[in-house]
Coordinates of C-alpha atoms in Angstrom, one line a residue:
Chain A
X1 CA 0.0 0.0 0.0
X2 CA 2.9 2.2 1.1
X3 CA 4.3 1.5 -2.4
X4 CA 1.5 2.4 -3.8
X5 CA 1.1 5.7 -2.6
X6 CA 4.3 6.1 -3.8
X7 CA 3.8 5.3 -7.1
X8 CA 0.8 8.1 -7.2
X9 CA 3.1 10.4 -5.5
X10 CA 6.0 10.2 -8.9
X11 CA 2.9 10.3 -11.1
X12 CA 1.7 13.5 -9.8
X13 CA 4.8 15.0 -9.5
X14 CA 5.4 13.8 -13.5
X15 CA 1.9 15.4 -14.4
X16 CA 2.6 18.7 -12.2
X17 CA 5.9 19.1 -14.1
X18 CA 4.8 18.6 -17.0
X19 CA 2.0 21.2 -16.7
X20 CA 4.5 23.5 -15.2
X21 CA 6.1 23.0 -18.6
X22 CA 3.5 24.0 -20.8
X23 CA 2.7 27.2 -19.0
X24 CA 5.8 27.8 -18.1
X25 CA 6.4 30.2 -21.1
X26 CA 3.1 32.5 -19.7
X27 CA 4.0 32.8 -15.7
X28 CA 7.2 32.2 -14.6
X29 CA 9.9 33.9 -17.0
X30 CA 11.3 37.1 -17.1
X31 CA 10.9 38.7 -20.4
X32 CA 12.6 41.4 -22.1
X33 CA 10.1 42.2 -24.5
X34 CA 6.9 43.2 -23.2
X35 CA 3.4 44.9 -23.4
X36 CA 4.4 48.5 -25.1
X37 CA 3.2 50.6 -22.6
X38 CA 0.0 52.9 -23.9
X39 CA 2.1 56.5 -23.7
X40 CA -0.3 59.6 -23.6
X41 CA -2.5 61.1 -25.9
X42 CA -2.6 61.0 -29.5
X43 CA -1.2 63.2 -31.5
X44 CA -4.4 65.4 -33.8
X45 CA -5.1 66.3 -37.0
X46 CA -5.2 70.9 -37.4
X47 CA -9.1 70.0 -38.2
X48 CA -9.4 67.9 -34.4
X49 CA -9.3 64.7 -35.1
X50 CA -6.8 62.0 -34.0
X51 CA -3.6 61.9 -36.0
X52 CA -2.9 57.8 -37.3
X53 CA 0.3 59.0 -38.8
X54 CA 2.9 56.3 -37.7
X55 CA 4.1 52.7 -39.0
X56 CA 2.1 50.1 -36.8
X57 CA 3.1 46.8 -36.0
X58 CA 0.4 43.7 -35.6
X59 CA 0.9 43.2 -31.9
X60 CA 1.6 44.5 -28.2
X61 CA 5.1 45.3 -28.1
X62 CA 6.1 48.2 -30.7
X63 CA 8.3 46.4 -32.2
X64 CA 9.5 42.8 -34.2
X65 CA 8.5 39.8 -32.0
X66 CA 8.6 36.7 -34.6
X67 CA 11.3 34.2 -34.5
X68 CA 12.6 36.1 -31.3
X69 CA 12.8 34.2 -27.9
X70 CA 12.2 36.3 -24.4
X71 CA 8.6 37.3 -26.1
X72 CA 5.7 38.2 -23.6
X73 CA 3.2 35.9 -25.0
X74 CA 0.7 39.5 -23.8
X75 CA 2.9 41.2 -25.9
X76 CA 2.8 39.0 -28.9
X77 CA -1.1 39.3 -29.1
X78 CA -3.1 42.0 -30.3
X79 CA -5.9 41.2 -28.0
X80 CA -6.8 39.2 -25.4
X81 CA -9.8 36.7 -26.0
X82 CA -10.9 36.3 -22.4
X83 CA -11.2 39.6 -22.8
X84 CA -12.6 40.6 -26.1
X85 CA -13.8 37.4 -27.5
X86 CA -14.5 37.3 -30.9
X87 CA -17.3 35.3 -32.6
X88 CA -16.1 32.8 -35.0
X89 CA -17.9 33.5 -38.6
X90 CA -20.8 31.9 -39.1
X91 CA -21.0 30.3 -42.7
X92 CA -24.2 29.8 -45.9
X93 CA -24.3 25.7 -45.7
X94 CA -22.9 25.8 -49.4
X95 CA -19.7 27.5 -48.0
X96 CA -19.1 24.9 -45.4
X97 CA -19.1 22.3 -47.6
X98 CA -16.8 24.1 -50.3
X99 CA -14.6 25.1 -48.1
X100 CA -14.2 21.4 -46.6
X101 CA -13.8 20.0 -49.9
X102 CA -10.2 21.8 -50.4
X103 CA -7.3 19.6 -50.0
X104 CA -4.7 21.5 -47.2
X105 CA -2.0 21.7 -50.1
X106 CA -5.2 23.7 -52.2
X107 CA -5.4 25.5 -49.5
X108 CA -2.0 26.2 -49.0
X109 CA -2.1 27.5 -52.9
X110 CA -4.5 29.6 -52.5
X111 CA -2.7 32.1 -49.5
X112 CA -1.4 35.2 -50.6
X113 CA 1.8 34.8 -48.2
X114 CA 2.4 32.1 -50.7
X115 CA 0.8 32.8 -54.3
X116 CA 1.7 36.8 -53.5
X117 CA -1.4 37.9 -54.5
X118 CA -2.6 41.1 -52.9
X119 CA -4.1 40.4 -49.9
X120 CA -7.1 42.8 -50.3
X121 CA -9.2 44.3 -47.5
X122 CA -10.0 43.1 -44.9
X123 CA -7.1 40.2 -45.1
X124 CA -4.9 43.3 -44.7
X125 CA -6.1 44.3 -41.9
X126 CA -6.7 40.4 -40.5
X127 CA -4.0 38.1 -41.7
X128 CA -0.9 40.4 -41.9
X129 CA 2.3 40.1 -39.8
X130 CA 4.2 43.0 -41.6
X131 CA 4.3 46.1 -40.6
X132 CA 1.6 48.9 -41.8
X133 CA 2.6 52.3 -42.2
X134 CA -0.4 55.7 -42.1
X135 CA -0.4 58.7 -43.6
X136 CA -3.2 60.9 -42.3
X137 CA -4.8 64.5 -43.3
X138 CA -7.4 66.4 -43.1
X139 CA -9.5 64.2 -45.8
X140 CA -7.3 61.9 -46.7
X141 CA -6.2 58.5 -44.8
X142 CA -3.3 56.7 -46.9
X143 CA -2.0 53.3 -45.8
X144 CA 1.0 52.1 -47.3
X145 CA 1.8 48.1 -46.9
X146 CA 4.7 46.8 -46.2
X147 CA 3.7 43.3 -48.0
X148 CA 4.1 43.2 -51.1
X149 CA 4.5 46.8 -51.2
X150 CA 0.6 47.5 -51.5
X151 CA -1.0 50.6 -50.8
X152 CA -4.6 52.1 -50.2
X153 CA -5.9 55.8 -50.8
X154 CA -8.7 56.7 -48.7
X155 CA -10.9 59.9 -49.2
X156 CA -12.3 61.1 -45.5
X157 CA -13.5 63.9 -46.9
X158 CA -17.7 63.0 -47.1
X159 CA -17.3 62.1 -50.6
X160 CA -19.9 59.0 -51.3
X161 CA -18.7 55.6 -53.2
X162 CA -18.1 55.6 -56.9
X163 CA -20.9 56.0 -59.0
X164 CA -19.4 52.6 -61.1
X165 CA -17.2 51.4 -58.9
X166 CA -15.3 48.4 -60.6
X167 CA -13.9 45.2 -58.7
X168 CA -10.6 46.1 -56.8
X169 CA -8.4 44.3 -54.2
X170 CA -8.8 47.0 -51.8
X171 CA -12.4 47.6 -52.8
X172 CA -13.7 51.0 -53.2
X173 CA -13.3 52.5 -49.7
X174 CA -14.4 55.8 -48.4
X175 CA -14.1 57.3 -44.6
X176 CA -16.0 59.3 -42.0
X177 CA -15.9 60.2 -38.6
X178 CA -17.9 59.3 -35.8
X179 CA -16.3 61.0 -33.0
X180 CA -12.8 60.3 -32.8
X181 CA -13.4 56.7 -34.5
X182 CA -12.7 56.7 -38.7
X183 CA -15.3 54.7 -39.9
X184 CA -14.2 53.1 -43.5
X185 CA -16.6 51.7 -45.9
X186 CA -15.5 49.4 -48.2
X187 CA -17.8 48.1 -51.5
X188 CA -17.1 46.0 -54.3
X189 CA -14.3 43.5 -54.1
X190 CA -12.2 41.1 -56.3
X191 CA -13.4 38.2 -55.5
X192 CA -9.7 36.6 -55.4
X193 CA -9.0 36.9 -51.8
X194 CA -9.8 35.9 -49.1
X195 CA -10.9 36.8 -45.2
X196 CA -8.7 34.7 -43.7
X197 CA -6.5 32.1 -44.4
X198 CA -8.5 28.7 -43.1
X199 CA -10.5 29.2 -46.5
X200 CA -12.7 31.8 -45.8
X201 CA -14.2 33.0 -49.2
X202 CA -16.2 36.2 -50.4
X203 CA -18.8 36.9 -52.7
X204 CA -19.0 39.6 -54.7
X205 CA -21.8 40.5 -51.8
X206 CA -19.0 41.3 -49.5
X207 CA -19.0 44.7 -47.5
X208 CA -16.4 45.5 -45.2
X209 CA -16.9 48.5 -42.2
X210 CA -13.3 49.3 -40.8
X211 CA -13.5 51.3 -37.3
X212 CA -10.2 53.1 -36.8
X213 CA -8.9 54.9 -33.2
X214 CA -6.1 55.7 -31.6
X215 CA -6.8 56.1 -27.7
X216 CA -3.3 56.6 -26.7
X217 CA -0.1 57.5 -28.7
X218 CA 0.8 54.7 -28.8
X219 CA -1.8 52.1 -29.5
X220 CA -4.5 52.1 -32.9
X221 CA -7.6 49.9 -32.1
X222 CA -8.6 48.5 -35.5
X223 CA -12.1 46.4 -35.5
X224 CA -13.5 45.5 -38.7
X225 CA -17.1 44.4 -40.0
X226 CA -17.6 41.7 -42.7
X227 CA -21.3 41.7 -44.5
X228 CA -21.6 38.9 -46.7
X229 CA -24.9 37.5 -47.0
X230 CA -24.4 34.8 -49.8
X231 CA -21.3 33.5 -47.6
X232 CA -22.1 34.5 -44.2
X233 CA -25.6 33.7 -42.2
X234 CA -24.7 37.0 -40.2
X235 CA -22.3 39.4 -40.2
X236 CA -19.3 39.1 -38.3
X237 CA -17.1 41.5 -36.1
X238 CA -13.6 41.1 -35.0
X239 CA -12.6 41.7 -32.0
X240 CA -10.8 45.3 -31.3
X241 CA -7.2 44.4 -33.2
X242 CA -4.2 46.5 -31.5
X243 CA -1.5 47.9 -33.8
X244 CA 1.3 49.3 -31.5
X245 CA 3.3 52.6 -33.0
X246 CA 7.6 51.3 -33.9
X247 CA 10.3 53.6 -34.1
X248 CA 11.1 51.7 -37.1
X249 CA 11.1 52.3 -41.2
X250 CA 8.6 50.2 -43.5
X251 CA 10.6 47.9 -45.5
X252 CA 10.4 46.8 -49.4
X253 CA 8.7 44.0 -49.9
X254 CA 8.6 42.6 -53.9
X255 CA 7.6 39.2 -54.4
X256 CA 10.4 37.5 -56.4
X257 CA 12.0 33.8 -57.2
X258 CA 9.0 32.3 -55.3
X259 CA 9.4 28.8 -54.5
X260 CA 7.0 28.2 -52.6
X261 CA 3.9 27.8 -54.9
X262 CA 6.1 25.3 -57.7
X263 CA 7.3 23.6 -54.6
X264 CA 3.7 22.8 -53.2
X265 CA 2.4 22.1 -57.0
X266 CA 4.4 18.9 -56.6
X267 CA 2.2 17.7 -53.3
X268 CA -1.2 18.3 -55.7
X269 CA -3.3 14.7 -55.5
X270 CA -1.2 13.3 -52.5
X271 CA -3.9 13.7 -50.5
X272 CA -7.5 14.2 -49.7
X273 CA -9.4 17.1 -48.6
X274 CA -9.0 18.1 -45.1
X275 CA -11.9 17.6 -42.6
X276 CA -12.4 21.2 -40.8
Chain B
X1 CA 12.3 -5.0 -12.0
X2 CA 8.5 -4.9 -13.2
X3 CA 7.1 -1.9 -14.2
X4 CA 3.9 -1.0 -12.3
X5 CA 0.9 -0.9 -14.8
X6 CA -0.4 2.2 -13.6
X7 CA 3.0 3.8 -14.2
X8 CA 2.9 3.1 -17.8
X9 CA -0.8 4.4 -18.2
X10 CA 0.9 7.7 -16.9
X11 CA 3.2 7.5 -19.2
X12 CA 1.4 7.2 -22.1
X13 CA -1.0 9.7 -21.0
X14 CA 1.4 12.1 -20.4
X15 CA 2.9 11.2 -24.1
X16 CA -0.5 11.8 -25.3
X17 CA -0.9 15.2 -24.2
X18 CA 2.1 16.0 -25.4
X19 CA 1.2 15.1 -28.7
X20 CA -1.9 17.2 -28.3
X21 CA -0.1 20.3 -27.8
X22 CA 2.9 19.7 -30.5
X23 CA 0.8 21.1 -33.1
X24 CA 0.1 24.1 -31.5
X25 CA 3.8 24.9 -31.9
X26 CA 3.8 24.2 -35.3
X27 CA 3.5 26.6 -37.6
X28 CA 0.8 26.0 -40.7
X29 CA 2.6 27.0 -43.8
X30 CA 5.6 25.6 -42.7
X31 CA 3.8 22.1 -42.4
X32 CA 2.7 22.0 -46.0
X33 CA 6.0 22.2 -47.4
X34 CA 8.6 20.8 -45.0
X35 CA 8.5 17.6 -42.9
X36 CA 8.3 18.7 -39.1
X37 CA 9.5 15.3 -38.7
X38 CA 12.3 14.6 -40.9
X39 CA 14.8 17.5 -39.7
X40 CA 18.3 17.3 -38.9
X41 CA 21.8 19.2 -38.1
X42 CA 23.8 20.3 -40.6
X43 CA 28.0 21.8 -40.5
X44 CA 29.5 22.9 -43.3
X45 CA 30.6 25.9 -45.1
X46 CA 28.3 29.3 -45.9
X47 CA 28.5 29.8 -49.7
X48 CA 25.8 32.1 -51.0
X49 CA 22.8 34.5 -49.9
X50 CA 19.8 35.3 -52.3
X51 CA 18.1 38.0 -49.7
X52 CA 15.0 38.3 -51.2
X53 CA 11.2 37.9 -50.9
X54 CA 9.0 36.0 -49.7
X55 CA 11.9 34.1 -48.4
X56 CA 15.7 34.5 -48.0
X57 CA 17.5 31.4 -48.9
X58 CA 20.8 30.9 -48.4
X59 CA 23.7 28.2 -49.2
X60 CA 26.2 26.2 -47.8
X61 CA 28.3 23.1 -48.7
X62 CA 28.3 20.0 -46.7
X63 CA 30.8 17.1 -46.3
X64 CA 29.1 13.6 -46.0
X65 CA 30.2 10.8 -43.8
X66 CA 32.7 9.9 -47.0
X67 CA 34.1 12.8 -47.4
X68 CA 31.6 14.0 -50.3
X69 CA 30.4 17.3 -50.7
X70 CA 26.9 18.6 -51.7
X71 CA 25.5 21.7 -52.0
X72 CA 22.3 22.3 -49.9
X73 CA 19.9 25.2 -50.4
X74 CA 18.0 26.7 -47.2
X75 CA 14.7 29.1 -47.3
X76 CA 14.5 31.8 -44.5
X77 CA 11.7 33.7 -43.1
X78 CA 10.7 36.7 -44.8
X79 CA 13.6 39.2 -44.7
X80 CA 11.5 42.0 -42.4
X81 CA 10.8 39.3 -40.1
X82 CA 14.7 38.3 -39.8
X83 CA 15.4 42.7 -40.1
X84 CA 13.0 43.0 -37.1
X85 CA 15.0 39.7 -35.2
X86 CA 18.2 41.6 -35.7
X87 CA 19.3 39.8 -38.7
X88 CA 21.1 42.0 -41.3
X89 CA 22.2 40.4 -45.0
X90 CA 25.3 41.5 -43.8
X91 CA 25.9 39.0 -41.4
X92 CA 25.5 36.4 -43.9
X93 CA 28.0 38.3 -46.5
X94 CA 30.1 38.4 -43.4
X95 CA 29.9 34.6 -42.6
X96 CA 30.8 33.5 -46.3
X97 CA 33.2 31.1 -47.0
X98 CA 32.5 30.3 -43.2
X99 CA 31.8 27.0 -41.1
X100 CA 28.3 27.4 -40.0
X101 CA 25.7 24.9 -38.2
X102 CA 21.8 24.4 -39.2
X103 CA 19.2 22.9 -38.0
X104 CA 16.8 22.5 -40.4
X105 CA 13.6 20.1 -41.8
X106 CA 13.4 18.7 -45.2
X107 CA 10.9 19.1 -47.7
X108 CA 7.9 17.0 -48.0
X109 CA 8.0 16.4 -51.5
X110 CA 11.6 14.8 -51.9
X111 CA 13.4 17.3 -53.4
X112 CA 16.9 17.0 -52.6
X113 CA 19.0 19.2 -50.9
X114 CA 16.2 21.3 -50.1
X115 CA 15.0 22.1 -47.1
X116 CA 13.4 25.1 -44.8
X117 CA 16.0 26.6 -41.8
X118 CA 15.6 26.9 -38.3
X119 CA 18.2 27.2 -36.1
X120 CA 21.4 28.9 -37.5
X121 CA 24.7 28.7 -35.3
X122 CA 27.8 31.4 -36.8
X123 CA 31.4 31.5 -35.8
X124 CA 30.2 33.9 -32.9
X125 CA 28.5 30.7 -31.7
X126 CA 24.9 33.1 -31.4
X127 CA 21.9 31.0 -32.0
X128 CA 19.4 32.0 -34.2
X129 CA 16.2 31.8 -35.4
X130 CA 16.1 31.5 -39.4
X131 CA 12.6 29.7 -39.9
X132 CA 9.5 27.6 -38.8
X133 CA 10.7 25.1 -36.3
X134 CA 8.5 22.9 -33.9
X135 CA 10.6 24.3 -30.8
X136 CA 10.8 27.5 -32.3
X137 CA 9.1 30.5 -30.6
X138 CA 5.2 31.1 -31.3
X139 CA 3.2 33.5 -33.2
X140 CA 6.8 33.6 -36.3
X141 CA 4.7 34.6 -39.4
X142 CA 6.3 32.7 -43.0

């Protein structure tokens, strides 16, 4: 019996470490790159408004945290989903079943980070680890990509959509305040990309609301809105995204010598479609 | 000695959740192309950098067991994503014609001599971080 107890004893001891393990990364561990503190107000614009002038980086710290070890896992997020929880999508019937009938290597294809295709909106905004750099004036909000060296000119100045607005990556946007949120609407899409990279599709239905702010200097909140009705059973919100402000310089970014997509070609009808 | 049963149902339990949480490691791009599970250590000599994107690559001969050498071809991360790590182009055109150490997994298709980077050891003995590995850190775009 004594032996016994023993025996329990190791075990737990071999579970309790092992747990220990596993969070170890999130308690116990000094880091030396953490949570970018918020700083103080924002900067303005001469008409009021806040200023989103700055290159932003997709997470908490202000600056590069990928491939880097001594990352605040805090820091690596741009939010936190205990906090801000965000709905997953909810998808047409149809789309569930194309989207299940793609093979991972199709799927694979079909990324921009590996086809270098544009992005588009709201991917952009969604799926981007690169930095995003913001030009902002009284009635005009320009955001230059560091991927693939896209950019996207926004009017803020109450002008509506195009009369004919054609299909475009970045679709035809157009900005107004509310308060000291931009609010960009975004109509008529290429219906190349994609929402996010598990699969998610769009119809030529989709329309994207962007909600911009910046409640400290350091710190843009960006939440975006996806309308889809022949995809999407409801419309879907993210949760509020940070951006965090880097004393940095946007990078070039071409495309070239891709191996990637010749590479994965060869793994074509190896396997069959993933179950999601 | 015998090995109490209960023991070994820990064991394999514990082996279990281990395997649970492996893929959360793993990074999903990176598991199309390369084999998480075929990787290996490579030493031999730094011969050429193509810094460019979507991926670096970069090139270094390696001796075999018999004394042969082959040439072996290694993709990178993205290079803002080894800029923002601290890793110039420089210190590759620095480390040419240089004994260097990778880690690194192969690809899934066969392709020889191919394979995606890791872990990258210099003649400053610094580790670090080139590409998608299983104990990598999280969250490392492609």
């Amino acid at each position: 019996m004594k032996r016994r107890r023993g025996i329990v004893a190791i075990i737990a001891v071999l579970m309790f470490s092992s747990l220990s393990f596993l969070s170890a990364g999130a308690q116990n561990q000094e880091y030396t790159i953490k949570v970018m503190p918020a700083g103080g107000p924002p900067p303005r614009l001469p008409d009021g408004h806040p200023d989103f002038t700055g290159l932003w980086l997709p997470n908490s710290a202000g600056q590069g945290v990928s491939g880097r070890y001594g990352v605040d896992p805090e820091a690596r997020r741009q939010f936190d989903p205990k906090v801000t929880p965000e709905e997953p999508p909810s998808f047409q019937p149809w789309a569930v079943a194309k989207m299940k009938s793609t093979t991972g290597t199709e799927l694979e294809l079909s990324k921009s980070s590996v086809n270098c295709m544009p992005r588009g909106v709201p991917a952009i905004w969604l799926q981007n680890p690169y930095g995003t750099m913001l030009v902002h004036k009284p009635g005009l909000f320009v955001q230059l990509y560091e991927v693939l060296n896209n950019f996207r000119v926004i009017p803020t100045d109450g002008r509506p959509h195009a009369k004919y607005p054609e299909p475009l990556f970045h679709g035809d946007s157009v900005g107004n305040w509310e308060g000291d949120t931009l609010v960009v609407d975004a109509i008529s899409f290429d219906e190349r990309t994609f929402i996010m990279p598990n699969g998610w599709f769009h119809s030529d239905e989709l329309h994207v609301i962007e909600r911009y702010s910046r409640p400290s200097m350091n710190y843009l909140i960006v939440q975006i809105t996806v309308e889809d009705p022949k995809v999407l059973t409801k419309p879907w919100t993210s949760a509020p995204r940070r951006w965090t402000l880097a004393n940095d310089k946007i990078n070039e970014f071409y495309c070239t010598n891709n191996r990637e997509v010749e590479e994965l070609e060869k793994l074509k009808g190896l396997e069959s479609p993933k179950s999601q | 000695m015998k090995i109490p049963k209960i023991l070994i149902a820990a064991a394999v339990t514990l082996g279990l959740v281990l395997l649970l949480v492996a893929p959360l490691f793993a990074h999903h791009s990176f598991a199309a192309e390369f084999d998480a599970n075929n990787c290996r250590e490579f030493t031999g000599t730094l011969t050429k950098i193509d810094w460019q994107n979507p991926h670096g690559y970069f090139y270094m001969d390696v001796k075999d067991a018999t004394g042969k050498v082959e040439s072996w071809s290694f993709q990178t991360y993205a290079l803002i994503t080894l800029k923002r790590a601290g890793i110039e182009r420089q210190f590759f055109i620095e480390n040419i014609g240089k004994e260097i150490w990778v880690k690194g997994c192969l690809a899934k298709n066969g392709r020889s001599n191919y394979a995606a980077a890791g872990l990258l050891k210099g003649p400053d003995g610094v580790l670090r971080q080139m590409g998608q590995l299983q104990d990598e850190p999280q969250g490392a775009p492609k």
